[in-house]
Amino acid sequence: MLSMLLRRLSLGFITVALVSIIIFTGVEFLPGDACTAFLEREAQGKLLENCRRDLDLNRPAIDRYLDWASSAMVGDLGVSVNGQQSIAELVGNRMNNSLLLAFCALLVGVPLAIFLGVITALWRDKPIDLVFSTAAIFAMTIPEFVSSTVLILVFSAWLGWLPGIVLTSANASAAEFFPEIILPVIVVAMVMTAHILRMVRTSVIDVLASDYVRMATLKGVPYWQIVFQHVLPNALLPAINVVALTIAWLLGGVVVIEVVFNYPGLGRMMIDSISDRDLPVVQAIALILATVYVSVNLTADLLTMIANPRLRTLHMRK
Amino acid sequence: MIKIKCCSALLLAVFASSVMAAPSGTFRQAHELGFGSSSSLDPISKGRVFQITEKIMSRLIRPGLDGKPQADLATSWSANSDATVWTFKLRSGVTFHDGSSFEAADVIYSLGRVLDPESGSPARSAVKMIDKVEAVDPMTVKISLSTPFADMPLQLMDYRLRMLPEGSGDTIATTGIGTGPFKVEKFDAEGTTVLVANADYWEGSPGVARMEVIGISDGQARLQALLGGQIDMERGITGQQKVMLSGSSKFKLQEIPTGNWRGFVFRTDVKPFTDQRVRKAVRLAADREALVALVLGGGGIVACDTPVEPNDQYRANITCPQDIALAKKLLADAGFPNGIDIDVHVATLEPSWPTLAEAYQQQASKAGIRVNIVQVPTDGYWKEVWMKKDVAATRWNERPADQALHEIYLSTAKWNESYFKDAGFDDLLSSARRQLDFNKRKALYVQAQEHLWENTGTFIPYTVTKVVGTTSRVSNLDEVKNDAVRWHKITVD
């Protein structure tokens, strides 16, 4: 178990390092740099030279990367290129906001998804299943920017019940984001619920069809006792992994939703800093997101192993 | 009689409420956050958020509602006989937000900052003819120019030439101390900037107590915020978006012609555009009325390759209908009886460029001009494509006639994007600057624009009409460009 943990940790570290190299070269290969992005039409001659000198862009890319990487290792993410603000502070605020959005969405989405997933599985092919399964497919397939826009149009522009766009500053406290955060949470929760619901439904159906459940039924164990004692504990295990992946997606993958709602989270910051060519910020966010993905997956795997003894020995059998 | 009494009472009430009422309510608008974390309150910095500076700082001279120079911090001005020395009388009793009083030294300082080549301010090109700024007395400033310039007041109307307290250069980017109708309470470019009414404003106390200027970079999000009533005004609503606001009682719309234009530059220093006939042919092939309809949904005014805006006093009255026959003849005369092939470079940097290119492609094909549209990345467009490729899309924001003609077409201009070198044209411009008689000056500027229509390599099919949307709670918003809006007049219900 320990050796496996170490192996997974070092693999995770390599993944994160690779991601940071890929991102750095990717942004470096884009035409233009922080100076041409800022100066636009005036990006020529002395102004451009001065700007490049001030921002230290004249050194070879590899030097700048190594510099950045070595300070990032000790937790110093540096300062943003044009704002001269501490990245740790900038990113920290955005990270909290993204976490807030994720937390609210999880709070709404996960219980709902598990509840509906179990219901649809137990009443498989009945009207209730058809309604929710179809709804889930819709929620998964309609692009987020469409559902966001429709929700804003209905609840903000027509009915006027909720504010449509988030106007709160990035450094505001969690409470200040209400009620502006409600619509983004609904959109995020909608997509997430649909994914988890379908996962839970499939896995409950699988367990219902398994031999031990059939055996229990034949032995005359009451239906609800089978469901609660045998089916649910076994069926919900795989859901842990899905929830973990969802958390990672929530932090980095809701870029579109953040942009549509003007929500000051990590995703929107990433987009903004790519267009500003603010490489240090892009790098920092990529690093954070990669770390989150790796560690969330690792945690999920560990949790599954704890819950399911059969997996603990799996890697020994070769 | 009773009726008259009623009316006058009502009038009096309206009058009283507009004059006497204490500032009340909050007016909210968005800004594009064009420069992200480099955003600044320094009016001459590249990252200036003009939606804020225009409300907190004043100029010496501002555009009146008719677009002509109007007294702001300067009350009157006069020139010597050859327009090289200008004297400005300053408004007395004006104070900055920090309590200090506005005097000649502040003018010298503010203009000096712009003129300093080290500052690298883009605003410098508007006033670079200034040689020296001196104080005659604390309330009089003398500006000496290096060349005669009859329209100096027009140059001082530039939206960036705001007056700052002497010596405030190092802190102005965050404090935003000015003499304007609003004061900065909190500056947060990426979040909400809060402005409060300046009760000491020289034109009287503002109508609203508070203004919030909110950074929303996404255009769609800004529109949603307006639709949802989270902001009160959005300037620059597109033709497609206009449909969502018109016809609703919750919103008001204003349509304001601007001098902002988009077009294509054919470099006059590369073949085949070195030939004036080819340059004219590629421009004659365009049906501009149709382009306004197709690309802007009607929201524009046809331009005949003049960079001077439609409402400018110097705008030349040229007509330029599509003339395929003449275009073909000109091409044949220039040695291209079978037409020409050109690569037009566009990017989505300006969303209307690709549409403009496609519409032009269709129109020009009739004259044997085969357009190949090359889509290039938005990133680095100004550095890698513009002024580098033979034909590239361009866009300019409005400038006073003289400035536009000088900055874009003068042989020695830094931004002479078409590499247009024409001594006759240069002479026209310099005699116009010297000419103190308005009518004669106007004739020269008109002649310069007519000269461009015959010779230029810059295709300017139209100027864009700006659509401004406000919520219905907003009143007294001047129906002019934001440069000329008197922000202290606005009231909200």
PDB file of C-alpha atoms in Angstrom, chain A residues 30-32 36-44 46-48 50 52 80 82-83 85 90 94 149 152-153 156-158 162-171 180 259-262 268 272 274-278, chain B residues 33-38 45-47 118-122 186 188 190-192 214-218 220-222 224-225 227-231 244 250 349 377 379-380 382-384 386-387 394-396 414-415 417:
ATOM      1  CA  LEU A  30       1.592  31.739 -29.796  1.00  0.00           C
ATOM      2  CA  PRO A  31       2.303  34.793 -31.923  1.00  0.00           C
ATOM      3  CA  GLY A  32       2.845  37.926 -29.860  1.00  0.00           C
ATOM      4  CA  THR A  36       2.461  43.228 -28.198  1.00  0.00           C
ATOM      5  CA  ALA A  37      -0.737  42.262 -26.417  1.00  0.00           C
ATOM      6  CA  PHE A  38      -0.609  45.411 -24.303  1.00  0.00           C
ATOM      7  CA  LEU A  39       0.739  47.925 -26.818  1.00  0.00           C
ATOM      8  CA  GLU A  40      -1.370  46.709 -29.772  1.00  0.00           C
ATOM      9  CA  ARG A  41      -0.777  49.107 -32.637  1.00  0.00           C
ATOM     10  CA  GLU A  42       2.044  50.952 -30.883  1.00  0.00           C
ATOM     11  CA  ALA A  43       4.069  47.755 -30.576  1.00  0.00           C
ATOM     12  CA  GLN A  44       7.064  48.935 -32.536  1.00  0.00           C
ATOM     13  CA  LYS A  46      11.465  52.070 -28.775  1.00  0.00           C
ATOM     14  CA  LEU A  47       8.184  51.533 -26.911  1.00  0.00           C
ATOM     15  CA  LEU A  48       8.314  47.831 -27.653  1.00  0.00           C
ATOM     16  CA  ASN A  50      11.399  49.405 -23.385  1.00  0.00           C
ATOM     17  CA  ARG A  52      10.322  44.023 -23.289  1.00  0.00           C
ATOM     18  CA  SER A  80       2.143  38.838 -12.666  1.00  0.00           C
ATOM     19  CA  ASN A  82       1.915  43.600 -16.087  1.00  0.00           C
ATOM     20  CA  GLY A  83       0.148  44.169 -12.832  1.00  0.00           C
ATOM     21  CA  GLN A  85       0.842  41.892  -8.150  1.00  0.00           C
ATOM     22  CA  LEU A  90      -4.337  36.966  -7.157  1.00  0.00           C
ATOM     23  CA  ARG A  94      -9.866  33.278  -7.694  1.00  0.00           C
ATOM     24  CA  THR A 149     -27.838  32.192 -21.720  1.00  0.00           C
ATOM     25  CA  ILE A 152     -30.162  34.437 -17.768  1.00  0.00           C
ATOM     26  CA  LEU A 153     -32.758  35.418 -20.331  1.00  0.00           C
ATOM     27  CA  SER A 156     -32.932  37.750 -15.154  1.00  0.00           C
ATOM     28  CA  ALA A 157     -34.129  39.562 -18.263  1.00  0.00           C
ATOM     29  CA  TRP A 158     -37.773  38.401 -18.390  1.00  0.00           C
ATOM     30  CA  LEU A 162     -32.242  36.825 -10.109  1.00  0.00           C
ATOM     31  CA  PRO A 163     -29.258  38.907 -11.161  1.00  0.00           C
ATOM     32  CA  GLY A 164     -27.843  37.532 -14.418  1.00  0.00           C
ATOM     33  CA  ILE A 165     -24.216  38.576 -14.295  1.00  0.00           C
ATOM     34  CA  VAL A 166     -21.804  38.414 -11.378  1.00  0.00           C
ATOM     35  CA  LEU A 167     -20.539  41.924 -10.671  1.00  0.00           C
ATOM     36  CA  THR A 168     -18.862  41.188  -7.340  1.00  0.00           C
ATOM     37  CA  SER A 169     -15.110  41.771  -7.122  1.00  0.00           C
ATOM     38  CA  ALA A 170     -12.742  38.824  -7.042  1.00  0.00           C
ATOM     39  CA  ASN A 171     -11.669  39.572  -3.475  1.00  0.00           C
ATOM     40  CA  GLU A 180     -25.494  36.489  -7.989  1.00  0.00           C
ATOM     41  CA  VAL A 259     -16.983  33.694 -18.783  1.00  0.00           C
ATOM     42  CA  VAL A 260     -20.687  33.790 -19.578  1.00  0.00           C
ATOM     43  CA  PHE A 261     -21.577  34.823 -16.036  1.00  0.00           C
ATOM     44  CA  ASN A 262     -18.512  37.043 -15.608  1.00  0.00           C
ATOM     45  CA  ARG A 268     -11.845  33.136 -16.418  1.00  0.00           C
ATOM     46  CA  ASP A 272      -7.798  36.645 -19.421  1.00  0.00           C
ATOM     47  CA  ILE A 274      -3.708  34.030 -21.934  1.00  0.00           C
ATOM     48  CA  SER A 275      -4.986  37.005 -23.933  1.00  0.00           C
ATOM     49  CA  ASP A 276      -2.735  39.334 -21.908  1.00  0.00           C
ATOM     50  CA  ARG A 277       0.165  36.905 -22.451  1.00  0.00           C
ATOM     51  CA  ASP A 278       0.653  36.989 -18.707  1.00  0.00           C
TER      52      ASP A 278
ATOM     53  CA  LEU B  33     -11.314  45.770 -19.068  1.00  0.00           C
ATOM     54  CA  GLY B  34      -9.252  46.032 -22.249  1.00  0.00           C
ATOM     55  CA  PHE B  35      -5.954  46.079 -20.417  1.00  0.00           C
ATOM     56  CA  GLY B  36      -6.687  43.738 -17.562  1.00  0.00           C
ATOM     57  CA  SER B  37      -4.512  44.266 -14.551  1.00  0.00           C
ATOM     58  CA  SER B  38      -2.615  47.079 -16.328  1.00  0.00           C
ATOM     59  CA  SER B  45      -1.381  55.859 -20.020  1.00  0.00           C
ATOM     60  CA  LYS B  46      -2.118  53.132 -22.507  1.00  0.00           C
ATOM     61  CA  GLY B  47      -4.146  51.296 -19.892  1.00  0.00           C
ATOM     62  CA  GLU B 118       9.932  59.168 -22.122  1.00  0.00           C
ATOM     63  CA  SER B 119       6.313  58.889 -21.011  1.00  0.00           C
ATOM     64  CA  GLY B 120       5.597  57.024 -24.232  1.00  0.00           C
ATOM     65  CA  SER B 121       2.041  58.276 -24.153  1.00  0.00           C
ATOM     66  CA  PRO B 122      -0.086  57.548 -27.205  1.00  0.00           C
ATOM     67  CA  LYS B 186     -12.619  53.094  -4.769  1.00  0.00           C
ATOM     68  CA  ASP B 188     -10.917  48.381  -8.771  1.00  0.00           C
ATOM     69  CA  GLU B 190     -11.354  44.224 -12.503  1.00  0.00           C
ATOM     70  CA  GLY B 191     -14.232  44.628 -10.086  1.00  0.00           C
ATOM     71  CA  THR B 192     -16.397  47.655  -9.363  1.00  0.00           C
ATOM     72  CA  ILE B 214     -17.764  47.663 -13.528  1.00  0.00           C
ATOM     73  CA  GLY B 215     -15.162  45.635 -15.419  1.00  0.00           C
ATOM     74  CA  ILE B 216     -16.874  43.060 -17.657  1.00  0.00           C
ATOM     75  CA  SER B 217     -14.595  41.894 -20.439  1.00  0.00           C
ATOM     76  CA  ASP B 218     -17.121  39.806 -22.358  1.00  0.00           C
ATOM     77  CA  GLN B 220     -22.215  39.225 -24.362  1.00  0.00           C
ATOM     78  CA  ALA B 221     -22.027  39.402 -20.580  1.00  0.00           C
ATOM     79  CA  ARG B 222     -22.293  43.199 -20.703  1.00  0.00           C
ATOM     80  CA  GLN B 224     -26.897  40.368 -20.376  1.00  0.00           C
ATOM     81  CA  ALA B 225     -26.119  42.700 -17.492  1.00  0.00           C
ATOM     82  CA  LEU B 227     -30.937  43.210 -20.077  1.00  0.00           C
ATOM     83  CA  GLY B 228     -31.115  42.105 -16.468  1.00  0.00           C
ATOM     84  CA  GLY B 229     -30.980  45.695 -15.229  1.00  0.00           C
ATOM     85  CA  GLN B 230     -27.642  45.222 -13.469  1.00  0.00           C
ATOM     86  CA  ILE B 231     -26.081  48.076 -15.407  1.00  0.00           C
ATOM     87  CA  MET B 244     -33.299  42.642 -28.128  1.00  0.00           C
ATOM     88  CA  LYS B 250     -37.542  48.907 -20.102  1.00  0.00           C
ATOM     89  CA  LEU B 349      -9.670  41.017 -33.764  1.00  0.00           C
ATOM     90  CA  PRO B 377      -4.627  35.002 -35.831  1.00  0.00           C
ATOM     91  CA  ASP B 379      -2.675  37.692 -31.623  1.00  0.00           C
ATOM     92  CA  GLY B 380       0.136  39.828 -32.897  1.00  0.00           C
ATOM     93  CA  TRP B 382      -0.798  44.750 -35.375  1.00  0.00           C
ATOM     94  CA  LYS B 383       2.805  43.660 -35.289  1.00  0.00           C
ATOM     95  CA  GLU B 384       2.965  40.849 -37.820  1.00  0.00           C
ATOM     96  CA  TRP B 386      -0.779  45.275 -40.353  1.00  0.00           C
ATOM     97  CA  MET B 387       1.675  47.461 -42.333  1.00  0.00           C
ATOM     98  CA  THR B 394      -7.479  48.104 -40.478  1.00  0.00           C
ATOM     99  CA  ARG B 395      -9.598  50.101 -38.090  1.00  0.00           C
ATOM    100  CA  TRP B 396      -9.303  53.530 -36.534  1.00  0.00           C
ATOM    101  CA  LYS B 414       4.563  56.884 -38.120  1.00  0.00           C
ATOM    102  CA  TRP B 415       1.238  55.205 -38.804  1.00  0.00           C
ATOM    103  CA  GLU B 417      -0.262  52.384 -43.024  1.00  0.00           C
TER     104      GLU B 417
END
